[in-house]
Short mmCIF file of C-alpha atoms in Angstrom, two decimals:
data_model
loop_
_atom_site.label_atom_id
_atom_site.label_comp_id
_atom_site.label_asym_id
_atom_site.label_seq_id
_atom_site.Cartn_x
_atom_site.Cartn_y
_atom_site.Cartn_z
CA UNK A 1 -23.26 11.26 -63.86
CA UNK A 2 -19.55 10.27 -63.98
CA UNK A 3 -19.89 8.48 -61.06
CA UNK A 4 -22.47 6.39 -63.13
CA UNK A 5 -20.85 6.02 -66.30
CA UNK A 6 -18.29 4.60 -64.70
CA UNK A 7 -19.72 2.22 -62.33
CA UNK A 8 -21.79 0.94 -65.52
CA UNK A 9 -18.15 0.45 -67.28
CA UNK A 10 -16.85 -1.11 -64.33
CA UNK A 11 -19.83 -3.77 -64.13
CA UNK A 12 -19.67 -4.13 -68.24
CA UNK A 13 -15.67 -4.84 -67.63
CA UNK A 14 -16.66 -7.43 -64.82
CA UNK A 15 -19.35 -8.90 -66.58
CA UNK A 16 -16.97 -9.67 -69.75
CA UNK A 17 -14.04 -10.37 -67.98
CA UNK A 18 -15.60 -13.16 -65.87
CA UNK A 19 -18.09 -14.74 -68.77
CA UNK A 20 -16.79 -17.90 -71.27
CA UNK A 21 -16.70 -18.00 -75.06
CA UNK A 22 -18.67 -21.12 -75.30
CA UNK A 23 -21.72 -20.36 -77.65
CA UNK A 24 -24.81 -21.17 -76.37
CA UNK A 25 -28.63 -21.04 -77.40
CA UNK A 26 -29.82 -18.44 -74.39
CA UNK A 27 -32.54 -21.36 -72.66
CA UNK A 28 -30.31 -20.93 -69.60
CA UNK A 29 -29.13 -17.79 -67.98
CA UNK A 30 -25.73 -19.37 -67.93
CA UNK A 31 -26.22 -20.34 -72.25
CA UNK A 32 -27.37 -16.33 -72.77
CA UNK A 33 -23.83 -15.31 -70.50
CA UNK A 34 -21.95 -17.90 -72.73
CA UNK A 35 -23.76 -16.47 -76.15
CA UNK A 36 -23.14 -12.63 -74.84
CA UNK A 37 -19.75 -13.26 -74.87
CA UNK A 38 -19.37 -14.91 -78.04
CA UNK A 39 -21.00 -11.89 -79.65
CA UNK A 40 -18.21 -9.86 -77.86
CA UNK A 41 -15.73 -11.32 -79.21
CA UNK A 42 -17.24 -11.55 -82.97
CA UNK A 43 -17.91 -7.39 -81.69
CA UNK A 44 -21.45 -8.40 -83.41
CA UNK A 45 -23.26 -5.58 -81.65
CA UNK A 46 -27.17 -6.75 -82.99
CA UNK A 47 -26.43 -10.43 -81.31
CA UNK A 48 -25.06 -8.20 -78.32
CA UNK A 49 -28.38 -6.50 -77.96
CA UNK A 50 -30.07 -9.57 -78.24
CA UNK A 51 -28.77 -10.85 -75.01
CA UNK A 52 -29.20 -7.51 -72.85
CA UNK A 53 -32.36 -6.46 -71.20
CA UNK A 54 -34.58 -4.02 -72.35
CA UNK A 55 -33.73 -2.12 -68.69
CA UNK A 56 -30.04 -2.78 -69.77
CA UNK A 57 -30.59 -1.48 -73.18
CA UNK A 58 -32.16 1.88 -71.89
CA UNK A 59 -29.38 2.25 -69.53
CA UNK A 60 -26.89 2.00 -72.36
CA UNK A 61 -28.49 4.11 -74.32
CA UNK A 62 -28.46 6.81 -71.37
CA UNK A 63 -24.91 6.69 -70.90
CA UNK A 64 -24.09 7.34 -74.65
CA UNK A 65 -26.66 10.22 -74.64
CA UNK A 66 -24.53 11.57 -71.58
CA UNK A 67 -21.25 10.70 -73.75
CA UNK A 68 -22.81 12.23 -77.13
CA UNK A 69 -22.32 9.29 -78.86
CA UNK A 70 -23.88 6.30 -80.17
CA UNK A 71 -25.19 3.44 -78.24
CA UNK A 72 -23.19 1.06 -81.15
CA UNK A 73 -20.10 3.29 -79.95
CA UNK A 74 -21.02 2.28 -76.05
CA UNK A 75 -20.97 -0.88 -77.12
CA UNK A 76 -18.30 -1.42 -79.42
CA UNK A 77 -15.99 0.22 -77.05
CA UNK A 78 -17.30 -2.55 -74.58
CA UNK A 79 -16.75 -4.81 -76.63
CA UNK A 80 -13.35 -3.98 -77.28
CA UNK A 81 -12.21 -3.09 -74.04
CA UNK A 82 -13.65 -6.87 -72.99
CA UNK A 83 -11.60 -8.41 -75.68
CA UNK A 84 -8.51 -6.77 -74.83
CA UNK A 85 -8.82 -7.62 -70.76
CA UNK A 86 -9.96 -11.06 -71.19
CA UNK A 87 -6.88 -13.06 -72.84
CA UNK A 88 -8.06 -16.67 -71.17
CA UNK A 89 -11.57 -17.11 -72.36
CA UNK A 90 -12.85 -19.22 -69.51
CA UNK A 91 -14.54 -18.83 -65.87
CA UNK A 92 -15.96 -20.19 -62.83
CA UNK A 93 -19.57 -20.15 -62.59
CA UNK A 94 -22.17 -21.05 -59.82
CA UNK A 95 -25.14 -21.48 -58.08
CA UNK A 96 -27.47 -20.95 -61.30
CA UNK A 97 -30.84 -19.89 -59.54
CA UNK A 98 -34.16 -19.34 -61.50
CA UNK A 99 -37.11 -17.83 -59.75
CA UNK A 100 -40.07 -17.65 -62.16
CA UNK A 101 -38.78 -14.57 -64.46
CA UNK A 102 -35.80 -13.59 -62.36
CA UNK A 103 -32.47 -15.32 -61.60
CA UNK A 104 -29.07 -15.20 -60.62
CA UNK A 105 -25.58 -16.69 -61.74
CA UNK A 106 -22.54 -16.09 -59.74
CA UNK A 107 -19.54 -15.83 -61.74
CA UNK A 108 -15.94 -15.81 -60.63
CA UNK A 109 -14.32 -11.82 -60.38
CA UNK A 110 -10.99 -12.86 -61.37
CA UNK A 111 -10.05 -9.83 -60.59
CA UNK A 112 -11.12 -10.08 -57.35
CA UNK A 113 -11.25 -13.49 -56.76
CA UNK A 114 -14.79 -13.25 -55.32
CA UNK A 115 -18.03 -14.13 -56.42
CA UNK A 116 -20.46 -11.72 -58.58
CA UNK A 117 -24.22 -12.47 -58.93
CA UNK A 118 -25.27 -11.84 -62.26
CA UNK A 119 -28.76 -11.29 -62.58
CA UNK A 120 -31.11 -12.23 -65.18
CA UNK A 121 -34.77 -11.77 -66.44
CA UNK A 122 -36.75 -13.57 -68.93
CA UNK A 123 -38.26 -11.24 -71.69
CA UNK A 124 -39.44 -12.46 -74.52
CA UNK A 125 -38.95 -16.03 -73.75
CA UNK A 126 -35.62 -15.91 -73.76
CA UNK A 127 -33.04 -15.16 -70.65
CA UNK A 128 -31.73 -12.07 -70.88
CA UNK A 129 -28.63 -10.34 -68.90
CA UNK A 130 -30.10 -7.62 -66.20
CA UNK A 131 -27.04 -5.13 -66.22
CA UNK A 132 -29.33 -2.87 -64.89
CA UNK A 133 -30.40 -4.68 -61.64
CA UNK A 134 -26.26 -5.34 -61.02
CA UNK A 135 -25.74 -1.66 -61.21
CA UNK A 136 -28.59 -1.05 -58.95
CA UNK A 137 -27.45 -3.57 -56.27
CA UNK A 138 -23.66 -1.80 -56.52
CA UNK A 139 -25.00 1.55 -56.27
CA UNK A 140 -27.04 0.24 -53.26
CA UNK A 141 -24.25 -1.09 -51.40
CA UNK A 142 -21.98 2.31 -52.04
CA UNK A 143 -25.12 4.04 -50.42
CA UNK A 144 -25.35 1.88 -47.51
CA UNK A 145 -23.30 2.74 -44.08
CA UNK A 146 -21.04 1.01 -43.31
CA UNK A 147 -21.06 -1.24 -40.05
CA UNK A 148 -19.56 -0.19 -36.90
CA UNK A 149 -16.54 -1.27 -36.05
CA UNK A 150 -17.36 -3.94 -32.90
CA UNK A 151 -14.72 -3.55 -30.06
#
């Protein structure tokens, strides 16, 4: 469990750090990443919500049932830890893809310098961040062997 909590605070960190604080109106994955952060920022946890999954949600909720807290404590302290890491306001993004419900955006890790695919998922109408499906994928790839070395 600590192991998740702190891969989900590790994608939450790289998922702030790397979004924009352009406000946008959520018809585009790359609008609801731009209108998430905005609501960061303003630490206006309903418009938050708004932009998150229902998947994402239920994780979040999860982890602050694990913390004994509230999920407006998760993500408050989200929120806050966000605002303090990301003094520049401003990324790199890519390769928007939308596949029916589904899609991607790949954002620039400044951290890392690489390339994160955001994923995305349309409920409601609207596109909504799939925080879920990232931690998924990471937890995936810490699972998987790792190649042998080739001589």
């Amino acid at each position: 469990m600590r192991l998740f909590l702190l891969t989900l605070t590790l994608a939450l960190s790289i998922f702030y750090l790397t979004a924009c604080s352009n406000q946008g109106t959520a018809s585009t994955p790359t609008a609801t990443m731009n209108a998430q952060v905005a609501s960061m920022q303003k630490n206006d946890l309903p418009a938050m919500r708004s932009n998150l999954s229902q998947g994402t949600l239920q994780m979040i909720e999860k982890a602050a049932q694990a913390q004994k807290v509230s999920t407006d404590e998760v993500l408050g302290s989200m929120s806050r830890q966000a605002n303090s890491a990301n003094k520049e306001g401003s990324i790199e993004t890519r390769n928007e893809q939308i596949n029916g419900d589904a899609a991607t955006l790949e954002i620039k890790n400044p951290v890392t310098g690489g390339w994160d695919k955001i994923p995305f998922v349309k409920e409601e109408g609207r596109w909504k961040i799939a925080l879920d499906k990232f931690m998924e994928d990471i937890l995936k790839q810490t699972d998987e062997p790792a190649e042998p070395a080739k001589n």
